[in-house]
Amino acid sequence: GLFVTVSSMLGRMPQISTIRSAYSAAKHFLNGIHGSFAAEHADDFPGIVFSLASPGIIGTDFGLTAGSADSRDAPGAQDVNECAAAIIEGSIVKRQREVYTAAAHKVWMAKHLATCVPADV
């Protein structure tokens, strides 16, 4: 089986946006409940893969509906179909537990995680 949660890079790295605190908080909650749900069901359902997809900026009108700039005009905005294909490839085809919809997102996450843990730990 497969359980896919589509979240956002802002759920992992909220500091990359200074105008989306409520959105970031909601996505962070989604990440947390996804992880908890996966842990709670791992022993009873070992064949189920829990996959968390974290897209970055997607070229939609989300920014306009959220009261800011049009996301389609944002630098590096990913095409909707490209994003969907990356989620399908990563979650369904490869059955990855962590899916980043662009190579740069995985690099950003690695850099972010490196700053979270002091080198002397």
PDB file of C-alpha atoms in Angstrom:
ATOM      1  CA  GLY A   1       0.000   0.000   0.000  1.00  0.00           C
ATOM      2  CA  LEU A   2       0.900   3.633  -0.276  1.00  0.00           C
ATOM      3  CA  PHE A   3      -0.083   6.736   1.690  1.00  0.00           C
ATOM      4  CA  VAL A   4       0.950  10.030   0.067  1.00  0.00           C
ATOM      5  CA  THR A   5       0.852  13.419   1.779  1.00  0.00           C
ATOM      6  CA  VAL A   6       1.459  16.512  -0.335  1.00  0.00           C
ATOM      7  CA  SER A   7       2.895  19.216   1.873  1.00  0.00           C
ATOM      8  CA  SER A   8       5.292  22.046   1.009  1.00  0.00           C
ATOM      9  CA  MET A   9       8.897  23.121   1.403  1.00  0.00           C
ATOM     10  CA  LEU A  10       7.461  25.822   3.689  1.00  0.00           C
ATOM     11  CA  GLY A  11       6.393  23.072   6.075  1.00  0.00           C
ATOM     12  CA  ARG A  12      10.049  22.034   6.359  1.00  0.00           C
ATOM     13  CA  MET A  13      11.804  25.401   6.020  1.00  0.00           C
ATOM     14  CA  PRO A  14       9.378  28.171   7.063  1.00  0.00           C
ATOM     15  CA  GLN A  15      12.085  30.817   7.199  1.00  0.00           C
ATOM     16  CA  ILE A  16      12.310  30.948   3.389  1.00  0.00           C
ATOM     17  CA  SER A  17       9.114  33.009   3.324  1.00  0.00           C
ATOM     18  CA  THR A  18       8.342  36.011   5.486  1.00  0.00           C
ATOM     19  CA  ILE A  19       4.687  36.332   4.442  1.00  0.00           C
ATOM     20  CA  ARG A  20       3.277  32.837   4.823  1.00  0.00           C
ATOM     21  CA  SER A  21       3.364  32.083   8.548  1.00  0.00           C
ATOM     22  CA  ALA A  22      -0.120  30.544   8.744  1.00  0.00           C
ATOM     23  CA  TYR A  23       0.497  28.470   5.606  1.00  0.00           C
ATOM     24  CA  SER A  24       3.882  27.317   6.928  1.00  0.00           C
ATOM     25  CA  ALA A  25       2.335  26.385  10.270  1.00  0.00           C
ATOM     26  CA  ALA A  26      -0.436  24.388   8.591  1.00  0.00           C
ATOM     27  CA  LYS A  27       2.060  22.511   6.433  1.00  0.00           C
ATOM     28  CA  HIS A  28       4.331  21.891   9.442  1.00  0.00           C
ATOM     29  CA  PHE A  29       1.332  20.368  11.233  1.00  0.00           C
ATOM     30  CA  LEU A  30       0.618  18.224   8.170  1.00  0.00           C
ATOM     31  CA  ASN A  31       4.236  16.980   8.189  1.00  0.00           C
ATOM     32  CA  GLY A  32       3.955  16.161  11.889  1.00  0.00           C
ATOM     33  CA  ILE A  33       0.718  14.247  11.636  1.00  0.00           C
ATOM     34  CA  HIS A  34       2.017  12.400   8.568  1.00  0.00           C
ATOM     35  CA  GLY A  35       5.104  11.288  10.517  1.00  0.00           C
ATOM     36  CA  SER A  36       3.070  10.323  13.566  1.00  0.00           C
ATOM     37  CA  PHE A  37       0.569   8.383  11.468  1.00  0.00           C
ATOM     38  CA  ALA A  38       3.409   6.540   9.707  1.00  0.00           C
ATOM     39  CA  ALA A  39       5.057   5.643  13.035  1.00  0.00           C
ATOM     40  CA  GLU A  40       1.791   4.534  14.635  1.00  0.00           C
ATOM     41  CA  HIS A  41       0.960   2.180  11.765  1.00  0.00           C
ATOM     42  CA  ALA A  42       4.437   0.871  10.864  1.00  0.00           C
ATOM     43  CA  ASP A  43       4.213  -2.320  12.948  1.00  0.00           C
ATOM     44  CA  ASP A  44       0.659  -3.244  11.935  1.00  0.00           C
ATOM     45  CA  PHE A  45       1.083  -2.358   8.253  1.00  0.00           C
ATOM     46  CA  PRO A  46       4.759  -2.870   7.325  1.00  0.00           C
ATOM     47  CA  GLY A  47       3.954  -3.044   3.610  1.00  0.00           C
ATOM     48  CA  ILE A  48       2.564   0.490   3.469  1.00  0.00           C
ATOM     49  CA  VAL A  49       4.953   3.221   2.374  1.00  0.00           C
ATOM     50  CA  PHE A  50       4.222   6.656   3.817  1.00  0.00           C
ATOM     51  CA  SER A  51       5.487   9.207   1.303  1.00  0.00           C
ATOM     52  CA  LEU A  52       5.778  12.928   2.074  1.00  0.00           C
ATOM     53  CA  ALA A  53       6.019  15.184  -0.987  1.00  0.00           C
ATOM     54  CA  SER A  54       7.373  18.699  -0.465  1.00  0.00           C
ATOM     55  CA  PRO A  55       6.996  20.920  -3.541  1.00  0.00           C
ATOM     56  CA  GLY A  56       8.400  24.430  -3.663  1.00  0.00           C
ATOM     57  CA  ILE A  57       6.748  27.340  -5.465  1.00  0.00           C
ATOM     58  CA  ILE A  58       4.312  26.040  -8.056  1.00  0.00           C
ATOM     59  CA  GLY A  59       3.200  28.186 -10.989  1.00  0.00           C
ATOM     60  CA  THR A  60      -0.446  28.716 -10.002  1.00  0.00           C
ATOM     61  CA  ASP A  61      -2.592  31.663  -8.939  1.00  0.00           C
ATOM     62  CA  PHE A  62      -2.126  30.687  -5.272  1.00  0.00           C
ATOM     63  CA  GLY A  63      -0.229  33.886  -4.515  1.00  0.00           C
ATOM     64  CA  LEU A  64      -3.115  35.979  -5.787  1.00  0.00           C
ATOM     65  CA  THR A  65      -5.703  34.092  -3.760  1.00  0.00           C
ATOM     66  CA  ALA A  66      -3.434  34.355  -0.705  1.00  0.00           C
ATOM     67  CA  GLY A  67      -3.258  38.121  -1.079  1.00  0.00           C
ATOM     68  CA  SER A  68       0.234  38.504  -2.504  1.00  0.00           C
ATOM     69  CA  ALA A  69       2.077  38.213  -5.805  1.00  0.00           C
ATOM     70  CA  ASP A  70       1.109  35.778  -8.557  1.00  0.00           C
ATOM     71  CA  SER A  71       3.084  32.574  -7.962  1.00  0.00           C
ATOM     72  CA  ARG A  72       3.308  32.035 -11.715  1.00  0.00           C
ATOM     73  CA  ASP A  73       5.662  35.024 -11.874  1.00  0.00           C
ATOM     74  CA  ALA A  74       7.909  33.888  -9.014  1.00  0.00           C
ATOM     75  CA  PRO A  75      11.525  33.077  -9.868  1.00  0.00           C
ATOM     76  CA  GLY A  76      11.972  29.314 -10.080  1.00  0.00           C
ATOM     77  CA  ALA A  77       8.244  28.546  -9.997  1.00  0.00           C
ATOM     78  CA  GLN A  78       7.704  24.971 -11.085  1.00  0.00           C
ATOM     79  CA  ASP A  79       5.182  24.006 -13.747  1.00  0.00           C
ATOM     80  CA  VAL A  80       2.123  22.272 -12.274  1.00  0.00           C
ATOM     81  CA  ASN A  81       2.457  19.238 -14.541  1.00  0.00           C
ATOM     82  CA  GLU A  82       6.177  18.903 -13.791  1.00  0.00           C
ATOM     83  CA  CYS A  83       5.406  18.989 -10.068  1.00  0.00           C
ATOM     84  CA  ALA A  84       2.657  16.370 -10.384  1.00  0.00           C
ATOM     85  CA  ALA A  85       4.918  14.122 -12.475  1.00  0.00           C
ATOM     86  CA  ALA A  86       7.687  14.389  -9.854  1.00  0.00           C
ATOM     87  CA  ILE A  87       5.260  13.401  -7.072  1.00  0.00           C
ATOM     88  CA  ILE A  88       3.965  10.448  -9.098  1.00  0.00           C
ATOM     89  CA  GLU A  89       7.506   9.335  -9.976  1.00  0.00           C
ATOM     90  CA  GLY A  90       8.857   9.705  -6.441  1.00  0.00           C
ATOM     91  CA  SER A  91       5.881   8.503  -4.425  1.00  0.00           C
ATOM     92  CA  ILE A  92       4.138   5.959  -6.620  1.00  0.00           C
ATOM     93  CA  VAL A  93       6.839   4.645  -8.948  1.00  0.00           C
ATOM     94  CA  LYS A  94       9.930   4.795  -6.698  1.00  0.00           C
ATOM     95  CA  ARG A  95       8.009   4.578  -3.396  1.00  0.00           C
ATOM     96  CA  GLN A  96      10.250   7.154  -1.727  1.00  0.00           C
ATOM     97  CA  ARG A  97       9.469   8.290   1.807  1.00  0.00           C
ATOM     98  CA  GLU A  98      10.662  11.841   1.052  1.00  0.00           C
ATOM     99  CA  VAL A  99       9.908  13.434  -2.311  1.00  0.00           C
ATOM    100  CA  TYR A 100      11.233  16.785  -3.480  1.00  0.00           C
ATOM    101  CA  THR A 101       9.754  17.910  -6.776  1.00  0.00           C
ATOM    102  CA  ALA A 102      12.906  19.645  -8.017  1.00  0.00           C
ATOM    103  CA  ALA A 103      16.569  18.773  -7.504  1.00  0.00           C
ATOM    104  CA  ALA A 104      17.235  22.204  -5.983  1.00  0.00           C
ATOM    105  CA  HIS A 105      14.717  21.531  -3.195  1.00  0.00           C
ATOM    106  CA  LYS A 106      16.673  18.526  -1.948  1.00  0.00           C
ATOM    107  CA  VAL A 107      19.853  20.635  -1.936  1.00  0.00           C
ATOM    108  CA  TRP A 108      18.082  23.403   0.020  1.00  0.00           C
ATOM    109  CA  MET A 109      16.862  20.851   2.560  1.00  0.00           C
ATOM    110  CA  ALA A 110      20.340  19.355   3.012  1.00  0.00           C
ATOM    111  CA  LYS A 111      21.804  22.834   3.598  1.00  0.00           C
ATOM    112  CA  HIS A 112      18.996  23.669   6.008  1.00  0.00           C
ATOM    113  CA  LEU A 113      19.454  20.475   8.015  1.00  0.00           C
ATOM    114  CA  ALA A 114      23.189  21.115   8.229  1.00  0.00           C
ATOM    115  CA  THR A 115      22.454  24.396  10.031  1.00  0.00           C
ATOM    116  CA  CYS A 116      20.083  22.714  12.515  1.00  0.00           C
ATOM    117  CA  VAL A 117      22.672  20.508  14.190  1.00  0.00           C
ATOM    118  CA  PRO A 118      25.867  22.020  15.608  1.00  0.00           C
ATOM    119  CA  ALA A 119      29.042  20.456  14.216  1.00  0.00           C
ATOM    120  CA  ASP A 120      30.300  19.593  17.715  1.00  0.00           C
ATOM    121  CA  VAL A 121      27.339  17.366  18.599  1.00  0.00           C
TER     122      VAL A 121
END
